[in-house]
Each structure stands twice: as structure tokens, then as C-alpha cells.
Amino acid sequence: MHAKTDSEVTSLAPSSPNRSPRRPVYYVQSPSRDSHDGEKTTTSFQSTPVLSPAGSPPHSHSSVGRHSRESSSSRFSGSLKPGSRKISPNDVGLKKGQKKIDVIEEEGLLEDEESQRGLPRRCYFLAFVVGFFVLFTLFSLILWGASKPQKPKITMKSITFERFLIQAGSDSTGVATDMVSTNSTVKLTFRNTASFFGVHVTSTPVDLSYSDIPFGTGSVKKFYQSRKSQRPVAISLIGNKIPLYGSGAGLSSSTGTPALPLPLKLSFVVKSRAYVLGKLVKPKFNKKIECSVTFDPKKLNVPISLKNSCTYD
């Protein structure tokens, strides 16, 4: 504000209205009530201007504005409680940063809890898989162990010679020797003793031999035998002009039949396989059979019993 000149004072003097002498302005300080936990404090006051009795404003608008700002600031400062302080923008930023840190820490804790919870689930799954395979293997071993004692039973019945002929001849290279031709039938009974599975049956070649020279050969036709059942099996043995070489010396006769009884040997292996649990549990049973047979030229077309002439391994 700059000082007014004398000319400005003289020019403004006639235009200014007559004012009454200035009256003092009184301020009444009223205590503000703040309640906190039921306690009242009287540490703050509010300043309220009271007009002079004439009611005319004692000051200009600027002074009134200044007093109003001062009174509002005094009310604001007076409303602060003891021990409290103003919140600055830096404090707000610190609180926001602290909240972010707390959120990050909480997220980290949640991730740790999820990872800890996820580990047992994987362990449970792995334990389930291992347990399943262990139980399945144990179950398979139990089935395999239960099926092994239930072996098929084979009983040799008889052999019948329909034809038995020895005559002189020569082999494919032109060597002269005795040749044998025969037709015979072997009968047996196959019984499946298993109580909970069937078997597939076949055999190795069935050989009828003399002095370790096979001259009649046949085989068991493949078949399936259900549990707790049996069937008769017939095997045809056929031999045509099989060279005996030195073994056949003295066997031939004018009739073409041997003059004396001939000791023969019958041998083969019966193979049985069961599929108890698909192809996982498939026990197999092999039985080697050897029979001693004596051919009597007087007993053509007569069944020769094999009941006590065979061994089973």
C-alpha cells in the first residue's frame, strides 16, 4: 500500500459520507466441544466477531475477509487434539507405499500357501499312481500264483495200428535200405482242472520212432478247453516209406510185416496256455509225455492200452 497524497485526500473528502466515530469490536471466545471416548476437552476456542451497537461494519471488506480467514484458521488449529499433528502429502505417499508393500507381502504369503497346498496334491496323485500299480501287481501275482497249481491233466488211452509195412527200397540218394510205412491213431483225454480260467491247447510233433528213427508223425490240432471240463483227443500218425538204414536189418518178411514184435517209442509235449488277466497274466503249462509201445504183428487194428506205459513230466 502506498501513502495517499494531499490532493487525493482533498478530492475524496467531500464525497465521503459522514461516519459515526469508530466503535470498538468485541470478540467472544466460545469453547468448542470435541468428544473422544466420552471425554470433553476445552483446549480450543472459536472467535466470533460481535458488531458494535450501531451495527455498522467497523472495517472494510478486506479487513472482514482477513478476520474471517483468521477465525477459520483459529478454529482449524483449535480443533486439533493434543499430541496430534497435521498430515502432509509426504505422509500420504508413505502410507500408499506401505499399503503397496503390505499387498505385495500378502500376495507372496498367498502364493506360498498355494505352493504348500499344491505340493501335497501332487504327492497324493503320485501316491495314488504308485499305490495303484503296487495293488495291481500284487493282484496279478496272486492270480498267477493261484493259477499255477491248477495244471491240466492228460491221460493216455491207447494206440491202434491200422497199417504197418516194411519193404525193401532206396532213399532219395539211391542208397538201398528197408523202408517202413505206417498209419496209426493215438487216443488221449485232456482235462482242464482250473476253476476260473480256460486254456488254449496245442502240441509239438508227436513222433513214433524205432531206434531213435521217427517213422510216424502227427500233431494235436489246436483247441480251447473251458474251465472244469475235459475232452477226448485223437492224433493221427502217418509215415510213408521212411528209410530205416541199418536199423531195419532182419525186420522185413515175405508178407511185408515184421516177423517179431517191435519195441517202439511215442514222445511229444502238450502245451497249454491260459489268459487269466488278458495278456498280463498268462500262465503256461507244458507236459512232456513218453510212452513205450510194443507192436505185435498179430494185433493190427486192435487198440493197445497205454495206461501203464507212459511217463508225464
XYZ file of N, CA and C in Angstrom, residues 64-303:
720
model
N -12.625 -7.530 6.906
C -13.558 -8.579 7.329
C -13.109 -9.931 6.802
N -12.675 -9.968 5.547
C -12.179 -11.220 4.967
C -10.977 -11.740 5.713
N -10.119 -10.774 6.108
C -8.939 -11.201 6.840
C -9.310 -11.790 8.177
N -10.274 -11.103 8.864
C -10.700 -11.629 10.158
C -11.370 -12.976 10.029
N -12.169 -13.170 8.927
C -12.825 -14.473 8.731
C -11.807 -15.573 8.488
N -10.753 -15.258 7.709
C -9.718 -16.265 7.495
C -8.994 -16.591 8.774
N -8.731 -15.509 9.568
C -8.053 -15.747 10.825
C -8.904 -16.586 11.760
N -10.225 -16.277 11.774
C -11.088 -17.053 12.672
C -11.203 -18.501 12.220
N -11.290 -18.717 10.880
C -11.372 -20.108 10.397
C -10.090 -20.853 10.682
N -8.956 -20.151 10.505
C -7.689 -20.811 10.811
C -7.558 -21.082 12.286
N -8.071 -20.141 13.096
C -8.015 -20.386 14.534
C -8.904 -21.545 14.926
N -10.097 -21.678 14.252
C -10.949 -22.813 14.552
C -10.291 -24.125 14.133
N -9.641 -24.109 12.958
C -8.988 -25.324 12.479
C -7.846 -25.723 13.401
N -7.056 -24.698 13.801
C -5.945 -25.005 14.689
C -6.433 -25.374 16.070
N -7.540 -24.809 16.452
C -8.057 -25.116 17.774
C -8.695 -26.472 17.842
N -9.161 -26.980 16.688
C -9.810 -28.290 16.703
C -8.831 -29.434 16.800
N -7.535 -29.221 16.602
C -6.553 -30.278 16.722
C -6.434 -30.711 18.154
N -6.331 -31.997 18.327
C -6.232 -32.542 19.675
C -4.788 -32.528 20.115
N -4.604 -32.557 21.428
C -3.223 -32.576 21.940
C -2.503 -33.840 21.477
N -1.281 -33.649 21.053
C -0.483 -34.778 20.589
C -0.676 -35.103 19.136
N -1.640 -34.451 18.447
C -1.865 -34.705 17.024
C -1.074 -33.738 16.195
N -0.873 -34.164 14.916
C -0.144 -33.288 14.006
C -0.801 -33.284 12.652
N -0.436 -32.359 11.843
C -1.008 -32.245 10.507
C -0.461 -33.344 9.610
N -1.303 -33.808 8.657
C -0.902 -34.838 7.691
C -0.394 -34.138 6.452
N 0.827 -34.380 6.141
C 1.442 -33.775 4.957
C 1.325 -34.719 3.774
N 1.477 -34.212 2.562
C 1.436 -35.083 1.359
C 2.489 -36.191 1.401
N 3.622 -35.923 2.052
C 4.633 -36.973 2.145
C 4.137 -38.156 2.957
N 3.376 -37.830 4.042
C 2.815 -38.914 4.853
C 1.832 -39.735 4.054
N 1.022 -39.052 3.222
C 0.064 -39.787 2.385
C 0.801 -40.708 1.425
N 1.878 -40.216 0.825
C 2.669 -41.050 -0.084
C 3.293 -42.230 0.619
N 3.776 -41.987 1.886
C 4.348 -43.094 2.641
C 3.303 -44.144 2.953
N 2.091 -43.692 3.307
C 1.025 -44.653 3.612
C 0.650 -45.459 2.383
N 0.572 -44.792 1.232
C 0.271 -45.529 0.000
C 1.354 -46.557 -0.297
N 2.624 -46.147 -0.148
C 3.716 -47.085 -0.378
C 3.677 -48.257 0.589
N 3.348 -47.927 1.879
C 3.237 -49.002 2.865
C 2.125 -49.958 2.508
N 0.971 -49.421 2.002
C -0.136 -50.281 1.577
C 0.288 -51.188 0.434
N 1.043 -50.620 -0.521
C 1.512 -51.446 -1.640
C 2.413 -52.564 -1.154
N 3.317 -52.227 -0.208
C 4.214 -53.255 0.329
C 3.423 -54.336 1.040
N 2.389 -53.889 1.823
C 1.558 -54.871 2.524
C 0.837 -55.776 1.543
N 0.309 -55.194 0.444
C -0.388 -56.004 -0.556
C 0.558 -57.008 -1.199
N 1.786 -56.555 -1.521
C 2.764 -57.459 -2.129
C 3.117 -58.589 -1.172
N 3.299 -58.228 0.130
C 3.614 -59.269 1.102
C 2.472 -60.264 1.241
N 1.215 -59.744 1.250
C 0.068 -60.641 1.343
C -0.008 -61.560 0.122
N 0.254 -60.991 -1.077
C 0.253 -61.826 -2.273
C 1.339 -62.901 -2.199
N 2.509 -62.516 -1.691
C 3.571 -63.504 -1.534
C 3.198 -64.606 -0.564
N 2.532 -64.213 0.548
C 2.083 -65.231 1.500
C 1.061 -66.153 0.876
N 0.132 -65.566 0.087
C -0.879 -66.402 -0.579
C -0.224 -67.373 -1.552
N 0.784 -66.880 -2.315
C 1.467 -67.776 -3.253
C 2.190 -68.897 -2.516
N 2.809 -68.535 -1.359
C 3.470 -69.583 -0.576
C 2.479 -70.616 -0.082
N 1.286 -70.123 0.396
C 0.269 -71.057 0.868
C -0.228 -71.943 -0.260
N -0.422 -71.352 -1.467
C -0.881 -72.156 -2.607
C 0.164 -73.188 -3.006
N 1.463 -72.759 -2.972
C 2.505 -73.724 -3.325
C 2.584 -74.844 -2.297
N 2.395 -74.476 -1.013
C 2.400 -75.516 0.017
C 1.202 -76.431 -0.124
N 0.041 -75.859 -0.500
C -1.128 -76.696 -0.717
C -0.994 -77.541 -1.986
N -0.326 -76.996 -3.044
C -0.183 -77.743 -4.293
C 0.751 -78.936 -4.167
N 1.758 -78.840 -3.308
C 2.707 -79.939 -3.148
C 2.055 -81.202 -2.615
N 1.226 -81.115 -1.566
C 0.545 -82.341 -1.115
C -0.354 -82.945 -2.169
N -1.012 -82.127 -2.993
C -1.870 -82.681 -4.044
C -1.060 -83.506 -5.028
N 0.098 -82.992 -5.433
C 0.947 -83.767 -6.336
C 1.430 -85.042 -5.661
N 1.730 -84.916 -4.382
C 2.163 -86.118 -3.654
C 1.033 -87.139 -3.583
N -0.207 -86.641 -3.352
C -1.337 -87.556 -3.306
C -1.525 -88.259 -4.649
N -1.394 -87.508 -5.735
C -1.556 -88.114 -7.059
C -0.481 -89.159 -7.320
N 0.777 -88.803 -6.979
C 1.876 -89.753 -7.166
C 1.678 -90.985 -6.295
N 1.229 -90.757 -5.052
C 0.980 -91.902 -4.171
C -0.146 -92.772 -4.705
N -1.172 -92.123 -5.296
C -2.279 -92.902 -5.868
C -1.791 -93.767 -7.024
N -0.969 -93.183 -7.916
C -0.468 -93.944 -9.068
C 0.416 -95.110 -8.601
N 1.330 -94.802 -7.675
C 2.219 -95.865 -7.181
C 1.419 -96.947 -6.469
N 0.459 -96.514 -5.636
C -0.369 -97.494 -4.939
C -1.185 -98.350 -5.885
N -1.707 -97.699 -6.957
C -2.483 -98.463 -7.933
C -1.629 -99.536 -8.593
N -0.409 -99.149 -9.020
C 0.459 -100.133 -9.674
C 0.885 -101.233 -8.705
N 1.126 -100.862 -7.450
C 1.517 -101.875 -6.468
C 0.371 -102.862 -6.241
N -0.850 -102.315 -6.059
C -2.001 -103.195 -5.842
C -2.285 -104.061 -7.071
N -2.171 -103.446 -8.253
C -2.420 -104.206 -9.475
C -1.389 -105.324 -9.643
N -0.113 -104.993 -9.357
C 0.923 -106.018 -9.439
C 0.692 -107.123 -8.418
N 0.313 -106.722 -7.212
C 0.033 -107.731 -6.187
C -1.141 -108.611 -6.594
N -2.181 -107.987 -7.148
C -3.342 -108.762 -7.597
C -2.954 -109.730 -8.721
N -2.120 -109.255 -9.645
C -1.667 -110.122 -10.740
C -0.834 -111.289 -10.220
N 0.034 -110.996 -9.250
C 0.844 -112.084 -8.681
C -0.028 -113.109 -7.957
N -1.075 -112.604 -7.299
C -1.986 -113.534 -6.618
C -2.679 -114.432 -7.635
N -3.148 -113.841 -8.738
C -3.793 -114.653 -9.777
C -2.825 -115.646 -10.390
N -1.607 -115.170 -10.649
C -0.606 -116.073 -11.237
C -0.285 -117.221 -10.288
N -0.110 -116.880 -8.999
C 0.182 -117.919 -8.027
C -0.974 -118.890 -7.838
N -2.214 -118.357 -7.934
C -3.368 -119.249 -7.776
C -3.575 -120.137 -8.994
N -3.122 -119.692 -10.159
C -3.349 -120.478 -11.377
C -2.288 -121.556 -11.600
N -1.099 -121.384 -11.046
C -0.024 -122.340 -11.320
C -0.345 -123.762 -10.851
N -0.925 -123.939 -9.671
C -1.194 -125.326 -9.258
C -2.289 -126.014 -10.075
N -3.099 -125.244 -10.782
C -4.237 -125.836 -11.498
C -3.795 -126.267 -12.907
N -2.948 -127.260 -12.935
C -2.406 -127.739 -14.206
C -3.391 -128.683 -14.897
N -3.379 -128.665 -16.211
C -4.221 -129.626 -16.927
C -3.759 -131.059 -16.679
N -4.681 -131.971 -16.804
C -4.392 -133.386 -16.590
C -4.582 -134.142 -17.898
N -3.561 -134.905 -18.292
C -3.580 -135.647 -19.559
C -3.456 -137.148 -19.243
N -4.326 -137.886 -19.849
C -4.311 -139.340 -19.644
C -4.233 -140.026 -21.000
N -3.164 -140.785 -21.193
C -3.013 -141.538 -22.434
C -3.903 -142.781 -22.375
N -4.630 -142.995 -23.478
C -5.581 -144.113 -23.513
C -5.040 -145.329 -24.285
N -4.816 -145.117 -25.602
C -4.435 -146.285 -26.416
C -3.806 -145.837 -27.722
N -3.229 -146.797 -28.419
C -2.719 -146.600 -29.762
C -3.162 -147.794 -30.612
N -3.583 -147.480 -31.825
C -4.079 -148.509 -32.749
C -3.308 -148.417 -34.052
N -2.779 -149.561 -34.483
C -2.047 -149.609 -35.758
C -3.004 -150.124 -36.842
N -3.274 -149.252 -37.789
C -4.097 -149.671 -38.921
C -3.254 -150.329 -40.033
N -2.023 -149.873 -40.159
C -1.133 -150.425 -41.194
C 0.306 -150.346 -40.723
N 1.035 -151.394 -40.964
C 2.461 -151.378 -40.613
C 3.163 -152.277 -41.627
N 3.939 -151.647 -42.532
C 4.529 -152.371 -43.665
C 6.013 -152.048 -43.777
N 6.826 -153.132 -43.908
C 8.271 -152.973 -44.113
C 8.633 -153.661 -45.429
N 9.323 -152.921 -46.257
C 9.712 -153.458 -47.566
C 11.036 -152.839 -48.016
N 11.693 -153.524 -48.928
C 12.983 -153.033 -49.418
C 12.769 -151.861 -50.358
N 13.764 -150.971 -50.376
C 13.675 -149.787 -51.227
C 14.970 -149.011 -51.173
N 14.930 -147.797 -51.651
C 16.114 -146.918 -51.647
C 15.659 -145.489 -51.303
N 16.575 -144.765 -50.712
C 16.234 -143.372 -50.326
C 16.393 -142.450 -51.518
N 16.334 -141.163 -51.296
C 16.381 -140.167 -52.381
C 17.739 -140.122 -53.057
N 18.777 -140.601 -52.372
C 20.119 -140.598 -52.960
C 20.449 -141.925 -53.658
N 19.523 -142.872 -53.602
C 19.752 -144.163 -54.275
C 20.345 -145.222 -53.393
N 20.451 -144.960 -52.084
C 21.013 -145.952 -51.168
C 19.935 -146.983 -50.853
N 20.284 -148.288 -51.020
C 19.320 -149.363 -50.760
C 19.153 -149.561 -49.266
N 17.926 -149.696 -48.807
C 17.617 -149.856 -47.386
C 16.187 -150.359 -47.250
N 15.836 -150.760 -46.044
C 14.449 -151.135 -45.772
C 13.637 -149.876 -45.495
N 12.431 -149.873 -46.021
C 11.535 -148.698 -45.873
C 10.289 -149.145 -45.096
N 9.779 -148.248 -44.224
C 8.604 -148.554 -43.406
C 7.505 -147.534 -43.689
N 6.286 -148.033 -43.768
C 5.097 -147.176 -43.918
C 4.083 -147.599 -42.855
N 3.449 -146.610 -42.225
C 2.523 -146.916 -41.134
C 1.408 -145.893 -41.049
N 0.275 -146.348 -40.561
C -0.839 -145.492 -40.174
C -1.305 -145.960 -38.793
N -1.378 -145.012 -37.870
C -1.815 -145.355 -36.514
C -2.559 -144.170 -35.895
N -3.286 -144.498 -34.837
C -4.075 -143.462 -34.137
C -3.815 -143.556 -32.636
N -3.492 -142.420 -32.058
C -3.254 -142.326 -30.614
C -4.435 -141.588 -29.995
N -4.941 -142.135 -28.879
C -6.070 -141.506 -28.188
C -5.665 -141.144 -26.760
N -6.134 -139.971 -26.358
C -5.863 -139.484 -25.001
C -7.041 -138.635 -24.520
N -7.025 -138.325 -23.249
C -8.054 -137.446 -22.650
C -7.369 -136.232 -22.051
N -7.897 -135.069 -22.423
C -7.365 -133.804 -21.880
C -8.412 -133.221 -20.940
N -7.981 -132.900 -19.724
C -8.889 -132.344 -18.721
C -8.318 -131.050 -18.174
N -9.132 -129.997 -18.192
C -8.747 -128.709 -17.598
C -9.283 -128.658 -16.174
N -8.395 -128.662 -15.205
C -8.780 -128.667 -13.791
C -8.972 -127.276 -13.204
N -8.670 -126.247 -13.985
C -8.770 -124.873 -13.446
C -10.214 -124.517 -13.153
N -10.384 -123.717 -12.092
C -11.732 -123.333 -11.672
C -12.159 -121.961 -12.162
N -11.230 -121.150 -12.675
C -11.612 -119.795 -13.085
C -10.974 -119.353 -14.406
N -10.430 -120.263 -15.191
C -9.897 -119.874 -16.495
C -9.865 -121.083 -17.427
N -9.935 -120.796 -18.711
C -9.801 -121.806 -19.744
C -8.392 -121.802 -20.303
N -8.094 -122.798 -21.145
C -6.753 -122.928 -21.694
C -6.833 -123.188 -23.194
N -5.784 -122.715 -23.901
C -5.596 -122.988 -25.320
C -4.538 -124.082 -25.432
N -4.863 -125.129 -26.177
C -4.030 -126.337 -26.181
C -3.464 -126.581 -27.580
N -2.196 -126.927 -27.619
C -1.527 -127.381 -28.838
C -0.409 -128.333 -28.417
N 0.423 -128.747 -29.353
C 1.482 -129.694 -29.001
C 2.635 -129.590 -29.979
N 3.737 -130.171 -29.577
C 4.849 -130.364 -30.500
C 4.529 -131.577 -31.394
N 5.301 -131.842 -32.453
C 5.047 -133.033 -33.279
C 5.083 -134.319 -32.447
N 4.097 -135.166 -32.687
C 4.020 -136.467 -31.997
C 4.795 -137.476 -32.853
N 5.849 -138.005 -32.277
C 6.748 -138.895 -33.031
C 6.645 -140.333 -32.517
N 6.484 -141.225 -33.484
C 6.573 -142.661 -33.213
C 7.865 -143.155 -33.853
N 8.774 -143.673 -33.069
C 10.120 -143.963 -33.565
C 10.552 -145.389 -33.207
N 11.534 -145.812 -33.995
C 12.183 -147.113 -33.779
C 13.683 -146.882 -33.846
N 14.382 -147.222 -32.778
C 15.843 -146.990 -32.688
C 16.179 -145.522 -32.966
N 15.380 -144.644 -32.371
C 15.556 -143.184 -32.489
C 15.344 -142.670 -33.909
N 14.726 -143.489 -34.755
C 14.378 -143.030 -36.105
C 12.862 -142.871 -36.175
N 12.348 -141.633 -36.227
C 10.906 -141.431 -36.293
C 10.351 -141.865 -37.645
N 9.345 -142.680 -37.656
C 8.740 -143.109 -38.915
C 7.228 -142.823 -38.971
N 6.663 -142.343 -37.873
C 5.272 -141.896 -37.900
C 5.165 -140.578 -37.145
N 4.528 -139.590 -37.775
C 4.477 -138.246 -37.184
C 3.052 -137.692 -37.277
N 2.687 -136.938 -36.239
C 1.391 -136.264 -36.209
C 1.448 -135.100 -35.214
N 0.310 -134.470 -34.963
C 0.262 -133.345 -34.021
C -1.159 -133.176 -33.490
N -1.255 -132.476 -32.380
C -2.553 -132.176 -31.782
C -3.102 -130.917 -32.432
N -4.315 -131.002 -32.947
C -4.953 -129.813 -33.510
C -5.312 -128.838 -32.390
N -5.019 -127.569 -32.628
C -5.224 -126.560 -31.588
C -6.699 -126.467 -31.213
N -6.960 -126.385 -29.896
C -8.338 -126.246 -29.428
C -8.340 -125.476 -28.105
N -9.545 -125.084 -27.704
C -9.729 -124.358 -26.438
C -10.549 -125.216 -25.500
N -10.061 -125.313 -24.260
C -10.760 -126.102 -23.253
C -11.196 -125.192 -22.104
N -12.498 -125.145 -21.877
C -13.037 -124.295 -20.819
C -12.728 -124.881 -19.446
N -12.988 -124.086 -18.424
C -12.650 -124.495 -17.058
C -13.500 -125.692 -16.620
N -12.889 -126.499 -15.788
C -13.554 -127.659 -15.205
C -14.245 -128.531 -16.264
N -13.520 -128.847 -17.333
C -14.093 -129.680 -18.397
C -13.004 -130.555 -19.001
N -13.391 -131.509 -19.808
C -12.448 -132.402 -20.453
C -12.978 -132.830 -21.818
N -12.075 -133.415 -22.620
C -12.462 -133.919 -23.939
C -11.501 -135.013 -24.384
N -11.972 -135.906 -25.236
C -11.068 -136.907 -25.836
C -10.353 -136.303 -27.042
N -9.128 -136.694 -27.219
C -8.306 -136.184 -28.330
C -7.738 -137.381 -29.082
N -7.835 -137.310 -30.420
C -7.288 -138.361 -31.284
C -6.205 -137.763 -32.171
N -5.065 -138.441 -32.249
C -3.931 -137.967 -33.033
C -3.597 -139.023 -34.087
N -3.551 -138.582 -35.321
C -3.216 -139.498 -36.421
C -1.727 -139.434 -36.712
N -1.084 -140.592 -36.722
C 0.333 -140.693 -37.036
C 0.482 -141.371 -38.393
N 1.201 -140.709 -39.286
C 1.346 -141.207 -40.656
C 2.819 -141.211 -41.038
N 3.251 -142.292 -41.628
C 4.611 -142.391 -42.166
C 4.583 -143.150 -43.480
N 5.285 -142.659 -44.499
C 5.257 -143.291 -45.816
C 6.680 -143.454 -46.337
N 7.117 -144.752 -46.419
C 8.426 -145.111 -46.965
C 9.548 -144.335 -46.278
N 9.612 -144.509 -44.979
C 10.671 -143.878 -44.190
C 11.862 -144.847 -44.146
N 13.066 -144.421 -44.613
C 14.234 -145.327 -44.627
C 14.696 -145.653 -43.213
N 14.963 -146.928 -42.989
C 15.452 -147.362 -41.678
C 16.958 -147.574 -41.660
N 17.566 -147.674 -42.819
C 19.003 -147.922 -42.969
C 19.412 -149.175 -42.190
N 20.414 -149.098 -41.392
C 20.894 -150.313 -40.717
C 19.970 -150.792 -39.622
N 19.096 -149.960 -39.157
C 18.221 -150.353 -38.051
C 17.168 -151.352 -38.485
N 16.871 -151.406 -39.772
C 15.804 -152.290 -40.225
C 16.270 -153.633 -40.719
N 17.521 -153.967 -40.467
C 18.040 -155.249 -40.950
C 17.339 -156.405 -40.233
N 16.830 -157.317 -40.992
C 16.197 -158.506 -40.444
C 14.748 -158.304 -40.066
N 14.164 -157.135 -40.328
C 12.767 -156.902 -39.964
C 11.800 -157.294 -41.075
N 12.273 -157.249 -42.291
C 11.368 -157.495 -43.416
C 11.062 -158.992 -43.545
N 9.934 -159.268 -44.156
C 9.498 -160.643 -44.405
C 8.794 -160.698 -45.745
N 8.432 -161.877 -46.099
C 7.744 -162.034 -47.397
C 6.363 -161.410 -47.400
N 5.759 -161.309 -46.237
C 4.418 -160.704 -46.151
C 4.468 -159.199 -46.008
N 5.643 -158.644 -45.746
C 5.773 -157.187 -45.563
C 5.573 -156.738 -44.147
N 5.234 -157.653 -43.270
C 5.065 -157.297 -41.851
C 6.239 -157.853 -41.060
N 6.561 -157.233 -39.951
C 7.670 -157.732 -39.124
C 7.370 -159.146 -38.620
N 8.423 -159.934 -38.597
C 8.250 -161.318 -38.128
C 8.171 -161.375 -36.607
N 8.782 -160.394 -35.920
C 8.813 -160.356 -34.455
C 8.207 -159.049 -33.931
N 7.798 -159.010 -32.662
C 7.317 -157.738 -32.078
C 8.420 -156.679 -32.071
N 8.023 -155.462 -32.288
C 8.975 -154.334 -32.361
C 8.743 -153.376 -31.180
N 9.836 -153.049 -30.465
C 9.703 -152.015 -29.412
C 9.728 -150.610 -30.033
N 8.705 -149.869 -29.783
C 8.570 -148.507 -30.332
C 8.478 -147.485 -29.194
N 8.702 -146.270 -29.584
C 8.653 -145.171 -28.600
C 7.777 -144.054 -29.136
N 6.887 -143.583 -28.271
C 5.993 -142.457 -28.602
C 6.342 -141.281 -27.690
N 6.604 -140.127 -28.271
C 7.001 -138.950 -27.462
C 6.452 -137.657 -28.076
N 6.056 -136.768 -27.211
C 5.583 -135.429 -27.618
C 5.383 -134.578 -26.360
N 5.138 -133.309 -26.575
C 4.902 -132.337 -25.479
C 3.573 -131.633 -25.744
N 2.686 -131.669 -24.750
C 1.407 -130.956 -24.833
C 1.591 -129.578 -24.197
N 1.235 -128.522 -24.932
C 1.389 -127.137 -24.463
C 0.007 -126.510 -24.237
N -0.137 -125.960 -23.060
C -1.393 -125.283 -22.710
C -1.064 -123.884 -22.202
N -1.893 -122.920 -22.588
C -1.706 -121.530 -22.137
C -3.055 -120.933 -21.752
N -3.057 -120.236 -20.611
C -4.270 -119.579 -20.111
C -4.074 -118.068 -20.131
N -5.158 -117.342 -20.373
C -5.165 -115.872 -20.340
C -6.084 -115.452 -19.185
N -5.488 -115.402 -17.993
C -6.267 -115.130 -16.784
C -6.660 -113.661 -16.709
N -5.704 -112.758 -16.958
C -5.954 -111.318 -16.919
C -5.448 -110.711 -18.220
N -6.174 -111.013 -19.289
C -5.726 -110.553 -20.597
C -4.378 -111.173 -20.929
N -3.477 -110.328 -21.455
C -2.142 -110.804 -21.778
C -1.136 -110.480 -20.683
N -1.642 -109.939 -19.551
C -0.755 -109.612 -18.441
C -0.457 -110.841 -17.584
N -1.490 -111.627 -17.315
C -1.318 -112.857 -16.535
C -1.700 -114.025 -17.441
N -0.708 -114.701 -17.990
C -0.954 -115.803 -18.927
C -0.044 -116.979 -18.593
N -0.406 -117.745 -17.584
C 0.411 -118.917 -17.229
C 0.373 -119.969 -18.324
N 1.459 -120.673 -18.463
C 1.526 -121.751 -19.462
C 1.935 -123.058 -18.779
N 1.430 -124.130 -19.340
C 1.665 -125.460 -18.775
C 2.165 -126.375 -19.892
N 3.334 -126.922 -19.709
C 3.909 -127.869 -20.665
C 4.067 -129.239 -19.989
N 3.625 -130.252 -20.698
C 3.738 -131.603 -20.158
C 4.361 -132.512 -21.211
N 5.500 -133.048 -20.851
C 6.196 -133.972 -21.750
C 5.723 -135.395 -21.475
N 5.361 -136.071 -22.560
C 4.823 -137.431 -22.442
C 5.686 -138.377 -23.266
N 6.070 -139.486 -22.664
C 6.828 -140.543 -23.357
C 6.176 -141.893 -23.028
N 5.922 -142.639 -24.093
C 5.270 -143.936 -23.918
C 6.092 -145.026 -24.624
N 6.153 -146.164 -23.984
C 6.805 -147.340 -24.588
C 5.721 -148.250 -25.172
N 5.853 -148.501 -26.465
C 4.832 -149.273 -27.177
C 5.501 -150.493 -27.823
N 4.847 -151.627 -27.738
C 5.326 -152.847 -28.412
C 4.334 -153.207 -29.505
N 4.858 -153.179 -30.716
C 3.993 -153.501 -31.853
C 3.993 -155.016 -32.073
N 2.792 -155.586 -32.072
C 2.616 -157.023 -32.322
C 1.947 -157.179 -33.688
N 2.633 -157.874 -34.648
C 2.029 -158.008 -35.975
C 0.663 -158.703 -35.956
N 0.382 -159.440 -34.917
C -0.899 -160.130 -34.842
C -2.040 -159.230 -34.353
N -1.714 -158.004 -33.971
C -2.742 -157.120 -33.398
C -2.950 -155.857 -34.243
N -3.069 -156.022 -35.520
C -3.421 -154.870 -36.369
C -4.890 -154.513 -36.127
N -5.139 -153.233 -36.109
C -6.488 -152.684 -35.875
C -7.055 -153.032 -34.483
N -6.157 -153.357 -33.594
C -6.571 -153.626 -32.202
C -5.937 -152.556 -31.300
N -6.739 -151.869 -30.495
C -6.178 -150.832 -29.600
C -5.234 -151.430 -28.564
